[in-house]
Coordinates of N, CA and C in Angstrom, one line a residue:
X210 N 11.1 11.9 -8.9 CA 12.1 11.8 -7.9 C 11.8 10.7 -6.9
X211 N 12.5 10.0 -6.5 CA 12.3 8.8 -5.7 C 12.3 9.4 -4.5
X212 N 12.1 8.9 -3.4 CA 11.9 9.5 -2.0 C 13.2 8.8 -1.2
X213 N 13.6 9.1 -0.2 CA 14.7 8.0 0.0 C 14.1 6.5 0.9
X214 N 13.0 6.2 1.0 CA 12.5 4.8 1.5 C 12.0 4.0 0.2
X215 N 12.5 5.1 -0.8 CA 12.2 4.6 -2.2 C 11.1 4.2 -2.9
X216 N 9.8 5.1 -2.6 CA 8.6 5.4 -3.0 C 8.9 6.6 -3.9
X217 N 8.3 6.3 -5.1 CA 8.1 7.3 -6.4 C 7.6 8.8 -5.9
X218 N 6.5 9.0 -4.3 CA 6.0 9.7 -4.3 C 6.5 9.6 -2.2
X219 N 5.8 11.0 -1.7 CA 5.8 11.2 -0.4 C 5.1 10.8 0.0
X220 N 5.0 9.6 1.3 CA 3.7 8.8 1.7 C 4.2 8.7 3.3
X221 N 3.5 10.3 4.1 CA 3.8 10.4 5.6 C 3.7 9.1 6.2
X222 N 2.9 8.7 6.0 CA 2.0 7.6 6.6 C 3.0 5.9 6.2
X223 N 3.4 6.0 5.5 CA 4.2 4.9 5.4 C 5.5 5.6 5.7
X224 N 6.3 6.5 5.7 CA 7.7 6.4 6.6 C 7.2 6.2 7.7
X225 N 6.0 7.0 8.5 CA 6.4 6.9 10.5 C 5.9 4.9 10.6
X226 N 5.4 4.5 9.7 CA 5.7 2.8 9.7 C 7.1 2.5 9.3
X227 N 7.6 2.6 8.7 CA 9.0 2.4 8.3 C 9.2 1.2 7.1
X228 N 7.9 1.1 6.2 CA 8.0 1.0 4.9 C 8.7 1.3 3.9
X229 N 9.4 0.1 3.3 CA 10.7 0.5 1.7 C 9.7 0.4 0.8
X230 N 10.3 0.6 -0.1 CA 9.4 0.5 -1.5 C 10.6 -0.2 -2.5
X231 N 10.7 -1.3 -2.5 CA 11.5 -1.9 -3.3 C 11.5 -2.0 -5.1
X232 N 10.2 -2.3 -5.2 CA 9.9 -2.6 -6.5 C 8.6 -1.1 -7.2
X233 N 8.8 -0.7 -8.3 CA 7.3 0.0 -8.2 C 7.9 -0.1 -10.0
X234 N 6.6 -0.3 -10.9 CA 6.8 -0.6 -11.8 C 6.2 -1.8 -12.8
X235 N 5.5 -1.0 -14.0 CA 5.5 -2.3 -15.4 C 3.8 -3.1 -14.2
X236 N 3.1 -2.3 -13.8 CA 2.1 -3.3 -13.2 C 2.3 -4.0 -12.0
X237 N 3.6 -3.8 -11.3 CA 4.2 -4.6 -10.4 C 4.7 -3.9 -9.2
X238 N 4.6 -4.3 -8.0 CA 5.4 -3.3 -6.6 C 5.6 -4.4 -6.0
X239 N 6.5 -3.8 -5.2 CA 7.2 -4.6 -3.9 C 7.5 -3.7 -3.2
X240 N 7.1 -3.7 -1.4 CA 7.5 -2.9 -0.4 C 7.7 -4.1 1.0
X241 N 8.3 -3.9 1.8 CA 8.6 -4.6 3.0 C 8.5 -3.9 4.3
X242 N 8.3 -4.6 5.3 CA 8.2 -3.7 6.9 C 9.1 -4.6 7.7
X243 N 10.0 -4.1 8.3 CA 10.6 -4.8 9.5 C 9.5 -4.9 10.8
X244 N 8.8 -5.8 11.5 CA 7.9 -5.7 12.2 C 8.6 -5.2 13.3
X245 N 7.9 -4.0 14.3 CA 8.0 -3.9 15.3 C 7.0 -3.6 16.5
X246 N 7.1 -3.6 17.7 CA 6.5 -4.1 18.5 C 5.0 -2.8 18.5
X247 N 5.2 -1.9 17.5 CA 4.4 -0.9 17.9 C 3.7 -1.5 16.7
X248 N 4.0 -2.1 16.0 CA 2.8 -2.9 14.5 C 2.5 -4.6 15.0
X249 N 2.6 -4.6 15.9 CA 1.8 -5.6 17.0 C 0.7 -5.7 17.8
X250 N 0.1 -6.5 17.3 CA -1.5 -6.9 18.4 C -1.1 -7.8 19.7
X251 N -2.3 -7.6 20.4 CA -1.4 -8.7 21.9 C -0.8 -9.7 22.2
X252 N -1.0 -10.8 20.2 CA -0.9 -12.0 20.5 C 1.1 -12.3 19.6
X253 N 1.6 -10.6 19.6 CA 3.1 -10.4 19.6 C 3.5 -11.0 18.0
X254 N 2.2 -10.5 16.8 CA 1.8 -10.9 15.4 C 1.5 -9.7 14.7
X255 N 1.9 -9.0 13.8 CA 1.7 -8.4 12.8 C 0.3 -8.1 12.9
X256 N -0.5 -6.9 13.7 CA -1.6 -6.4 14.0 C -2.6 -6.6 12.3
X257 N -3.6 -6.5 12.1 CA -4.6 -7.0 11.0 C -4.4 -5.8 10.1
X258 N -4.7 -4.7 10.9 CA -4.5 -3.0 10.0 C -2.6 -3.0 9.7
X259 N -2.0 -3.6 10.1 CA -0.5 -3.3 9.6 C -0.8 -3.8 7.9
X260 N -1.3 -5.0 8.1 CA -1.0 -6.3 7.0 C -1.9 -5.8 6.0
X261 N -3.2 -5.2 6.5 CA -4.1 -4.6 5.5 C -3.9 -3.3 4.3
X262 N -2.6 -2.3 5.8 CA -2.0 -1.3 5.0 C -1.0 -1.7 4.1
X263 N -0.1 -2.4 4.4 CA 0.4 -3.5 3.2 C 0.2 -3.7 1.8
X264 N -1.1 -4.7 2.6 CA -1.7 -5.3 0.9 C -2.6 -3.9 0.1
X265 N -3.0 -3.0 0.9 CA -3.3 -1.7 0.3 C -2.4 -1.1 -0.5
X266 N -1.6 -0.6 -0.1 CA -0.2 -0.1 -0.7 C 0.2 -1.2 -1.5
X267 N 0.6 -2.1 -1.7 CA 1.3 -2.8 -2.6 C 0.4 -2.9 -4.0
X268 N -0.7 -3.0 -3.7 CA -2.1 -3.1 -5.1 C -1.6 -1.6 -5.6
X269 N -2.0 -0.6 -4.9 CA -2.3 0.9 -5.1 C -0.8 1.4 -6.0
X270 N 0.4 0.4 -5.7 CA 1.5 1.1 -6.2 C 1.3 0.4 -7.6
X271 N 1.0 -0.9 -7.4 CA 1.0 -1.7 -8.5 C 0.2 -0.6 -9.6
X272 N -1.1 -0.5 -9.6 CA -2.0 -0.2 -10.1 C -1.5 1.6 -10.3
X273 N -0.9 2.1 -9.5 CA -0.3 3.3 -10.2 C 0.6 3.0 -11.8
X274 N 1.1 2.1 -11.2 CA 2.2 1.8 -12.1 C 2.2 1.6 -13.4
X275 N 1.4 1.3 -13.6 CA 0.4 0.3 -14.9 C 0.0 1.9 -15.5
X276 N -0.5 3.6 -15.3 CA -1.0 3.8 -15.9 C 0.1 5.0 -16.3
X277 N -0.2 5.2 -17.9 CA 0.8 6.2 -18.8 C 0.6 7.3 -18.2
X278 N -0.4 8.0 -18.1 CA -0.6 9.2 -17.3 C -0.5 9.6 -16.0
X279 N 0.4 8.9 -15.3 CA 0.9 8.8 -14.1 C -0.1 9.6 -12.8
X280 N -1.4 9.1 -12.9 CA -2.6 9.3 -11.7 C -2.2 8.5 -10.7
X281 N -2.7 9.2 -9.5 CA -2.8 8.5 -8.5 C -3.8 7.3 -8.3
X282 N -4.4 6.8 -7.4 CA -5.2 6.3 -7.4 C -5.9 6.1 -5.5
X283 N -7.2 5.7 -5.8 CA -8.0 5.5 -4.4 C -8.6 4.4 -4.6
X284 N -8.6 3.6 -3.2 CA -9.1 2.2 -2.9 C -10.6 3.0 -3.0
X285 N -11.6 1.9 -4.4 CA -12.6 1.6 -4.0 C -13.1 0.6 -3.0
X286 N -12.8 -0.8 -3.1 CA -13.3 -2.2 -2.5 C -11.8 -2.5 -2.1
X287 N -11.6 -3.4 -1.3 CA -10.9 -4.3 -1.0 C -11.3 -5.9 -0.5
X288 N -10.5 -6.7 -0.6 CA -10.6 -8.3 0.2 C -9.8 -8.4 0.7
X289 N -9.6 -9.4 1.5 CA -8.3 -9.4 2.5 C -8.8 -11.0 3.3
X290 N -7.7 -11.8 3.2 CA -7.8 -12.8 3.7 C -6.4 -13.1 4.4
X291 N -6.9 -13.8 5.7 CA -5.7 -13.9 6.7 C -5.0 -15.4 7.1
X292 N -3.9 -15.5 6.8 CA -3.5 -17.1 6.7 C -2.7 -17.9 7.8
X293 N -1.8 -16.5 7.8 CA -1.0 -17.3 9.2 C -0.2 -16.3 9.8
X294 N 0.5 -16.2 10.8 CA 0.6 -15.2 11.7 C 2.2 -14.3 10.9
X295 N 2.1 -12.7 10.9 CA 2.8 -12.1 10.4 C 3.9 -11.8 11.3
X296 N 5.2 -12.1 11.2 CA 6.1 -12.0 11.9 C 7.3 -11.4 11.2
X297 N 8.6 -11.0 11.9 CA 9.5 -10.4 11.4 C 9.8 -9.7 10.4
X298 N 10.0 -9.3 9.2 CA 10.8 -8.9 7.8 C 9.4 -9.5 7.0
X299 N 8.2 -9.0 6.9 CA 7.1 -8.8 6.0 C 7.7 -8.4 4.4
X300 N 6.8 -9.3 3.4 CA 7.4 -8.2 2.1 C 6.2 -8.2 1.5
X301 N 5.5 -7.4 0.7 CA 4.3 -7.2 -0.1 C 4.6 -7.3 -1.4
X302 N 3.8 -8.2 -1.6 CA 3.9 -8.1 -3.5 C 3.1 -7.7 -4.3
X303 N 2.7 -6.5 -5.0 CA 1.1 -6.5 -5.9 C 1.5 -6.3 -7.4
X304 N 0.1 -6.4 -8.0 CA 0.3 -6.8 -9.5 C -1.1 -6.6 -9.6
X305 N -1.1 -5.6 -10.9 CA -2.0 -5.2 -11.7 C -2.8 -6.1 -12.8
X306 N -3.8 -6.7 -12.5 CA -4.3 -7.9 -13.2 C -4.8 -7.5 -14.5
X307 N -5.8 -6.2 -14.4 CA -6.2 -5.7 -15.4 C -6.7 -4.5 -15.2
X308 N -7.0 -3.3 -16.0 CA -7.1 -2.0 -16.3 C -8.0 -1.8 -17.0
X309 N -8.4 -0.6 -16.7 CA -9.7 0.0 -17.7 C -9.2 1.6 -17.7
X310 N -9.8 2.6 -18.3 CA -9.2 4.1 -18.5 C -9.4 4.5 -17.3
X311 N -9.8 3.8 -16.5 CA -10.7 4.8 -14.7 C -10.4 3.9 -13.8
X312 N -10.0 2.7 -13.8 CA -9.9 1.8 -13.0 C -8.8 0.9 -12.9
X313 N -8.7 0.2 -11.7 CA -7.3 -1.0 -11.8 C -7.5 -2.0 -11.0
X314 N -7.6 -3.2 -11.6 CA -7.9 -4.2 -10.5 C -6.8 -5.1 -9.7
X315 N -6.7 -4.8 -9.3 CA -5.3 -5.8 -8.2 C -5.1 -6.9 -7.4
X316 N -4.1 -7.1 -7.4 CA -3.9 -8.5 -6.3 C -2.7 -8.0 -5.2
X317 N -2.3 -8.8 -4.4 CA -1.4 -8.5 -3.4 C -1.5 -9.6 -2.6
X318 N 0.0 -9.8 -2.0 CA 0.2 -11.5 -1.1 C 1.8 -10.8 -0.3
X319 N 1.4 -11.5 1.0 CA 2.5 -10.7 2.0 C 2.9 -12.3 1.9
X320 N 4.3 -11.9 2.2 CA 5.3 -13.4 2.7 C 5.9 -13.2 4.0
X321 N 6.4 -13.8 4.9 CA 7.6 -14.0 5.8 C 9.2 -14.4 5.5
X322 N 10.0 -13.5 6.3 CA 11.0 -14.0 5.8 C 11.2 -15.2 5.3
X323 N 10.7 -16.6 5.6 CA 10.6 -17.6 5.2 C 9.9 -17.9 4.0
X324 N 9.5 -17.0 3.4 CA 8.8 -17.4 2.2 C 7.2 -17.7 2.5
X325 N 6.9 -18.0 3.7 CA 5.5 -18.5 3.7 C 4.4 -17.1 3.9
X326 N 3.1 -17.7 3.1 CA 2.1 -16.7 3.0 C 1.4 -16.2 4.2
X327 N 1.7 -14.9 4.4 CA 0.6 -14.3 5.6 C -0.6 -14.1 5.2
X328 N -0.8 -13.0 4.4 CA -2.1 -13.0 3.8 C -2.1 -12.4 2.3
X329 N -3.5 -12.3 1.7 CA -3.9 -11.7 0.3 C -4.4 -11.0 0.0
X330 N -5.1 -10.5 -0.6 CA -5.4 -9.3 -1.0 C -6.0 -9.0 -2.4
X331 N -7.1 -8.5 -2.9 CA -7.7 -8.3 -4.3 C -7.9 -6.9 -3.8
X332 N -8.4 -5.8 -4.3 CA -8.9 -5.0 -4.7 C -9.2 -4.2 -5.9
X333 N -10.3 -3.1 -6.0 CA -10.3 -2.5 -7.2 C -9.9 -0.8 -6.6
X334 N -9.2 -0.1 -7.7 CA -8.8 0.7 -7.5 C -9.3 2.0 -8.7
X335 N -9.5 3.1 -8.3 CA -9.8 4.4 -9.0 C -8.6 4.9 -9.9
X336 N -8.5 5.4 -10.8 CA -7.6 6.3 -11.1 C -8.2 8.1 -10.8
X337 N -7.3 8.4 -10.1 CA -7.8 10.0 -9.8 C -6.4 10.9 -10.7
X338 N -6.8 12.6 -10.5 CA -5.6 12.9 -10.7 C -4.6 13.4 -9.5
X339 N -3.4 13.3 -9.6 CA -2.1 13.4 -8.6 C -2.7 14.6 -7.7
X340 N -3.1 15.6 -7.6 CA -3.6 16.5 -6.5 C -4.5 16.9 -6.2
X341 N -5.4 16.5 -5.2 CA -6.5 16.2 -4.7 C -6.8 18.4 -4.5
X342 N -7.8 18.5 -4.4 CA -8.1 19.9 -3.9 C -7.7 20.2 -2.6
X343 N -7.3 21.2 -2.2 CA -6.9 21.5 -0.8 C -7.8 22.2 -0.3
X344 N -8.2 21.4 1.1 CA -8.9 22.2 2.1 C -8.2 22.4 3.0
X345 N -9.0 23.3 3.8 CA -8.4 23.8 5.2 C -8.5 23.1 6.3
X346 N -7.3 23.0 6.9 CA -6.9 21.9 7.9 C -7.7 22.6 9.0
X347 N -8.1 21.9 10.0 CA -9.1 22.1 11.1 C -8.5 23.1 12.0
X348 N -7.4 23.2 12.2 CA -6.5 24.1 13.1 C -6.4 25.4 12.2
X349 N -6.7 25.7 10.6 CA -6.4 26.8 10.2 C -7.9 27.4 10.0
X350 N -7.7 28.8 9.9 CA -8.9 29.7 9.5 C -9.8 28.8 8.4
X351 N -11.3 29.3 8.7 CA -12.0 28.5 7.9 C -11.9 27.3 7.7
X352 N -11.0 26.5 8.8 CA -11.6 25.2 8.8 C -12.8 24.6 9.2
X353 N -12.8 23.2 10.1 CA -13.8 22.6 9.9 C -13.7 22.4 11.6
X354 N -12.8 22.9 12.1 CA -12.5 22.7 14.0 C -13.1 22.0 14.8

């Protein structure tokens, strides 16, 4: 079931950004952010952690995408290189280079509405399975408070 910002899955943390999920699929994703002033650093630019959650997400869908057994996955390593200043209508592009039964290695490249490159992105990525174990949240009995 698609979500309605059009992520395959529920990802709290990318609606309260206000992340689409355009593309997810065949090794390949696309998501976009409209920038706003709360994903801003002082200098009124697409803050470093916006652009990094991005190129995270965009690898991580890629590299879901790519596997038959529909696992999730966790950032082992990442890289991240920064090119020119992120402004307005951001779009993320990732793509699954190559695969192993456990693993996914990725790429990712943000553009500007204008087409030009903000930044890039490599990582390597885990395959886990879709539900992690549940612990108890800090506020409930036998948490960790």
């Amino acid at each position: 079931m698609t979500q309605k910002n059009g992520f395959p899955i529920q990802i709290p943390f990318l609606a309260s950004l206000g992340v689409l999920c355009n593309q997810f699929g065949e090794g390949r994703s696309e998501i976009e952010l409209d920038l706003r002033p709360h994903h801003e650093n002082s200098l009124e630019m697409a803050h470093g952690g916006v652009l990094m959650t991005l190129l995270d997400v965009a690898m991580a869908m890629a590299g879901r995408s790519a596997d038959s057994e529909d696992r999730g996955v966790v950032t082992i390593e990442m890289k991240t290189s920064f090119m020119a200043p992120g402004r307005g209508k951001l779009t993320a592009r990732g793509l699954c280079v190559h695969r192993t039964a456990t693993m996914a290695f990725c790429e990712a490249e943000i553009v500007d509405g204008e087409g030009k490159t903000v930044s890039r992105g490599s990582g390597t990525f885990k395959y886990v399975k879709r539900k992690p174990p549940q612990r108890p949240r800090a506020e409930e009995p036998g948490g960790d408070g």
